Amino acid sequence: MADVRDSYRPFKTYTIPRKERRPSEDCQYTLPVDSREAKEIEHAIRRLTWDTNDLDRAVSISHVKKVDNPNLEREYHEKRATLREEGRSPKELTQQLAFCVETEDSRVKEICRMGLECDGVDHTLGDGVMGVTVWRCPDLCLRALSWPTSGAAYLLVFKIVKGRVKSVTPKLYPETPNLEPTPNFDCHMARNTASSAQLQTSCEALSIISMNMMTKDCP
């Protein structure tokens, strides 16, 4: 005869161990290209392309890395909180993705450690001494790149908050003066004044965001 007490024996609990992922010194860790997380990143990128077919023809993904940088994450949330205190609307505080492309691994590691900093380069929508430039459309960002002979490049994906946007006329000619940051605005975006003769240039300009960064890194 079975012991009645056996039916009340409690089940042992078991917790499935999580795989611990440690970022490297450059704050990156590799995701398998076919992993769920990597696929989610890929789908997010594809949703923001100007022309998905153009992206598919131009590039293929060889590897995916994710950045884990607590310092940059903290600065991002602090800046967003500051903009909220300054009266930015919920729409202006919406988190979005933006892109840039690099060809040197050392440059990618530097950005992952320190964030995107002013490079002093002359840009279409702003002065590179006073802000940084990112792209809304990854395929246009890649199209504008002067590709190295290796045929390899790194597409960097950022979380951004545009804040208060100032629509400006893009600088399409080298002799045009640089656009300085507009007081009480957080970024510049292109005003749509495209002509058919300038369609490709205008599409690229409309994809660019110049983020004002009046910080210690941007004198």
GROMACS .gro file of C-alpha atoms in nm:
model
  219
    1MET     CA    1   0.000   0.000   0.000
    2ALA     CA    2   0.137   0.340  -0.095
    3ASP     CA    3   0.205   0.599   0.170
    4VAL     CA    4  -0.056   0.875   0.141
    5ARG     CA    5   0.207   1.129   0.240
    6ASP     CA    6   0.388   1.072  -0.093
    7SER     CA    7   0.114   1.259  -0.282
    8TYR     CA    8   0.187   1.573  -0.081
    9ARG     CA    9   0.561   1.571  -0.137
   10PRO     CA   10   0.661   1.919  -0.261
   11PHE     CA   11   0.820   1.959  -0.604
   12LYS     CA   12   1.178   2.074  -0.619
   13THR     CA   13   1.222   2.414  -0.779
   14TYR     CA   14   1.463   2.450  -1.069
   15THR     CA   15   1.584   2.771  -1.229
   16ILE     CA   16   1.714   2.765  -1.584
   17PRO     CA   17   2.055   2.933  -1.569
   18ARG     CA   18   2.098   3.239  -1.788
   19LYS     CA   19   2.397   3.255  -2.013
   20GLU     CA   20   2.616   3.535  -1.885
   21ARG     CA   21   2.745   3.766  -2.155
   22ARG     CA   22   3.041   3.979  -2.063
   23PRO     CA   23   3.118   4.278  -2.283
   24SER     CA   24   3.479   4.327  -2.384
   25GLU     CA   25   3.689   4.630  -2.292
   26ASP     CA   26   3.531   4.819  -2.581
   27CYS     CA   27   3.184   4.751  -2.430
   28GLN     CA   28   3.079   4.511  -2.706
   29TYR     CA   29   2.965   4.152  -2.709
   30THR     CA   30   2.890   3.941  -3.013
   31LEU     CA   31   2.543   3.812  -3.096
   32PRO     CA   32   2.498   3.509  -3.321
   33VAL     CA   33   2.365   3.641  -3.652
   34ASP     CA   34   2.073   3.396  -3.642
   35SER     CA   35   1.981   3.472  -3.278
   36ARG     CA   36   1.648   3.630  -3.187
   37GLU     CA   37   1.813   3.947  -3.057
   38ALA     CA   38   2.022   3.992  -3.371
   39LYS     CA   39   1.714   3.939  -3.590
   40GLU     CA   40   1.524   4.203  -3.393
   41ILE     CA   41   1.805   4.451  -3.455
   42GLU     CA   42   1.808   4.363  -3.826
   43HIS     CA   43   1.431   4.410  -3.854
   44ALA     CA   44   1.451   4.746  -3.676
   45ILE     CA   45   1.714   4.859  -3.929
   46ARG     CA   46   1.512   4.738  -4.226
   47ARG     CA   47   1.203   4.926  -4.108
   48LEU     CA   48   1.395   5.252  -4.137
   49THR     CA   49   1.545   5.201  -4.482
   50TRP     CA   50   1.461   5.439  -4.765
   51ASP     CA   51   1.476   5.152  -5.017
   52THR     CA   52   1.488   4.798  -4.877
   53ASN     CA   53   1.579   4.648  -5.215
   54ASP     CA   54   1.875   4.883  -5.240
   55LEU     CA   55   1.995   4.770  -4.897
   56ASP     CA   56   1.963   4.402  -4.988
   57ARG     CA   57   2.162   4.452  -5.307
   58ALA     CA   58   2.436   4.654  -5.143
   59VAL     CA   59   2.527   4.470  -4.823
   60SER     CA   60   2.518   4.143  -4.634
   61ILE     CA   61   2.557   4.101  -4.257
   62SER     CA   62   2.870   3.921  -4.141
   63HIS     CA   63   2.837   3.978  -3.766
   64VAL     CA   64   2.630   4.167  -3.508
   65LYS     CA   65   2.762   4.319  -3.186
   66LYS     CA   66   2.569   4.484  -2.906
   67VAL     CA   67   2.707   4.761  -2.687
   68ASP     CA   68   2.677   4.756  -2.309
   69ASN     CA   69   2.811   5.086  -2.177
   70PRO     CA   70   2.654   5.191  -1.843
   71ASN     CA   71   2.817   5.535  -1.852
   72LEU     CA   72   2.671   5.627  -2.190
   73GLU     CA   73   2.336   5.478  -2.091
   74ARG     CA   74   2.329   5.696  -1.780
   75GLU     CA   75   2.423   6.010  -1.975
   76TYR     CA   76   2.148   5.936  -2.227
   77HIS     CA   77   1.878   5.911  -1.960
   78GLU     CA   78   2.011   6.218  -1.777
   79LYS     CA   79   1.998   6.424  -2.097
   80ARG     CA   80   1.647   6.302  -2.172
   81ALA     CA   81   1.538   6.400  -1.820
   82THR     CA   82   1.696   6.743  -1.865
   83LEU     CA   83   1.507   6.799  -2.190
   84ARG     CA   84   1.185   6.699  -2.015
   85GLU     CA   85   1.251   6.954  -1.741
   86GLU     CA   86   1.314   7.217  -2.009
   87GLY     CA   87   0.964   7.163  -2.143
   88ARG     CA   88   1.016   6.933  -2.439
   89SER     CA   89   0.696   6.758  -2.548
   90PRO     CA   90   0.643   6.379  -2.538
   91LYS     CA   91   0.684   6.373  -2.917
   92GLU     CA   92   1.016   6.556  -2.891
   93LEU     CA   93   1.131   6.305  -2.628
   94THR     CA   94   1.041   5.997  -2.834
   95GLN     CA   95   1.326   5.749  -2.859
   96GLN     CA   96   1.435   5.672  -3.214
   97LEU     CA   97   1.716   5.495  -3.394
   98ALA     CA   98   1.983   5.670  -3.597
   99PHE     CA   99   2.290   5.551  -3.783
  100CYS     CA  100   2.645   5.623  -3.886
  101VAL     CA  101   2.900   5.413  -4.070
  102GLU     CA  102   3.270   5.359  -4.005
  103THR     CA  103   3.540   5.166  -4.188
  104GLU     CA  104   3.801   5.132  -3.911
  105ASP     CA  105   3.758   4.886  -3.625
  106SER     CA  106   3.956   5.114  -3.392
  107ARG     CA  107   3.714   5.399  -3.459
  108VAL     CA  108   3.417   5.173  -3.381
  109LYS     CA  109   3.572   5.069  -3.050
  110GLU     CA  110   3.635   5.433  -2.960
  111ILE     CA  111   3.271   5.527  -3.028
  112CYS     CA  112   3.148   5.231  -2.823
  113ARG     CA  113   3.363   5.342  -2.530
  114MET     CA  114   3.326   5.721  -2.549
  115GLY     CA  115   3.016   5.784  -2.758
  116LEU     CA  116   2.992   5.985  -3.078
  117GLU     CA  117   3.193   6.306  -3.040
  118CYS     CA  118   3.237   6.618  -3.250
  119ASP     CA  119   3.482   6.555  -3.532
  120GLY     CA  120   3.518   6.908  -3.667
  121VAL     CA  121   3.423   6.794  -4.017
  122ASP     CA  122   3.211   7.020  -4.237
  123HIS     CA  123   2.857   6.875  -4.249
  124THR     CA  124   2.545   6.934  -4.458
  125LEU     CA  125   2.324   7.050  -4.170
  126GLY     CA  126   2.563   7.172  -3.906
  127ASP     CA  127   2.912   7.263  -3.793
  128GLY     CA  128   3.113   6.955  -3.697
  129VAL     CA  129   3.283   7.153  -3.421
  130MET     CA  130   2.950   7.209  -3.244
  131GLY     CA  131   2.756   6.889  -3.305
  132VAL     CA  132   2.744   6.540  -3.449
  133THR     CA  133   2.573   6.407  -3.758
  134VAL     CA  134   2.370   6.087  -3.776
  135TRP     CA  135   2.137   5.938  -4.036
  136ARG     CA  136   1.773   5.835  -4.019
  137CYS     CA  137   1.798   5.587  -4.309
  138PRO     CA  138   2.069   5.319  -4.291
  139ASP     CA  139   2.076   5.250  -4.664
  140LEU     CA  140   2.135   5.617  -4.751
  141CYS     CA  141   2.406   5.629  -4.486
  142LEU     CA  142   2.579   5.334  -4.652
  143ARG     CA  143   2.525   5.476  -4.999
  144ALA     CA  144   2.709   5.796  -4.907
  145LEU     CA  145   3.015   5.602  -4.787
  146SER     CA  146   3.338   5.595  -4.985
  147TRP     CA  147   3.382   5.221  -4.955
  148PRO     CA  148   3.730   5.084  -4.880
  149THR     CA  149   3.890   4.826  -5.106
  150SER     CA  150   3.812   4.557  -4.848
  151GLY     CA  151   3.442   4.609  -4.912
  152ALA     CA  152   3.374   4.594  -4.536
  153ALA     CA  153   3.219   4.859  -4.315
  154TYR     CA  154   3.053   4.891  -3.976
  155LEU     CA  155   2.698   5.024  -3.947
  156LEU     CA  156   2.652   5.175  -3.599
  157VAL     CA  157   2.302   5.200  -3.455
  158PHE     CA  158   2.224   5.464  -3.191
  159LYS     CA  159   1.932   5.541  -2.965
  160ILE     CA  160   1.857   5.913  -2.992
  161VAL     CA  161   1.608   6.174  -2.879
  162LYS     CA  162   1.582   6.453  -3.135
  163GLY     CA  163   1.435   6.708  -2.897
  164ARG     CA  164   1.322   7.035  -3.052
  165VAL     CA  165   1.386   7.025  -3.428
  166LYS     CA  166   1.482   7.321  -3.646
  167SER     CA  167   1.416   7.277  -4.019
  168VAL     CA  168   1.698   7.430  -4.221
  169THR     CA  169   1.806   7.446  -4.584
  170PRO     CA  170   2.082   7.189  -4.644
  171LYS     CA  171   2.428   7.306  -4.732
  172LEU     CA  172   2.473   7.160  -5.080
  173TYR     CA  173   2.778   7.358  -5.191
  174PRO     CA  174   3.124   7.380  -5.027
  175GLU     CA  175   3.131   7.760  -5.042
  176THR     CA  176   2.813   7.786  -4.831
  177PRO     CA  177   2.891   7.889  -4.469
  178ASN     CA  178   2.856   7.627  -4.196
  179LEU     CA  179   2.527   7.612  -4.010
  180GLU     CA  180   2.581   7.687  -3.642
  181PRO     CA  181   2.346   7.545  -3.376
  182THR     CA  182   2.017   7.732  -3.349
  183PRO     CA  183   1.947   7.869  -2.997
  184ASN     CA  184   1.667   7.686  -2.811
  185PHE     CA  185   1.672   7.397  -3.061
  186ASP     CA  186   1.837   7.057  -3.014
  187CYS     CA  187   1.896   6.947  -3.372
  188HIS     CA  188   1.875   7.045  -3.737
  189MET     CA  189   1.686   6.854  -4.004
  190ALA     CA  190   1.660   6.938  -4.372
  191ARG     CA  191   1.377   7.145  -4.510
  192ASN     CA  192   1.229   6.966  -4.811
  193THR     CA  193   1.312   7.191  -5.106
  194ALA     CA  194   1.414   6.915  -5.345
  195SER     CA  195   1.430   6.967  -5.718
  196SER     CA  196   1.427   6.676  -5.959
  197ALA     CA  197   1.786   6.751  -6.062
  198GLN     CA  198   1.900   6.717  -5.701
  199LEU     CA  199   1.681   6.420  -5.604
  200GLN     CA  200   1.950   6.186  -5.474
  201THR     CA  201   2.138   6.462  -5.291
  202SER     CA  202   1.812   6.586  -5.140
  203CYS     CA  203   1.706   6.237  -5.029
  204GLU     CA  204   2.036   6.199  -4.849
  205ALA     CA  205   2.005   6.544  -4.691
  206LEU     CA  206   1.654   6.465  -4.569
  207SER     CA  207   1.791   6.156  -4.396
  208ILE     CA  208   2.055   6.348  -4.199
  209ILE     CA  209   2.011   6.476  -3.844
  210SER     CA  210   2.261   6.723  -3.701
  211MET     CA  211   2.252   6.693  -3.322
  212ASN     CA  212   2.371   6.999  -3.130
  213MET     CA  213   2.624   6.902  -2.862
  214MET     CA  214   2.745   7.206  -2.673
  215THR     CA  215   2.955   7.010  -2.424
  216LYS     CA  216   3.316   6.984  -2.315
  217ASP     CA  217   3.382   6.781  -2.629
  218CYS     CA  218   3.242   7.053  -2.854
  219PRO     CA  219   3.401   7.389  -2.768
   0.00000   0.00000   0.00000
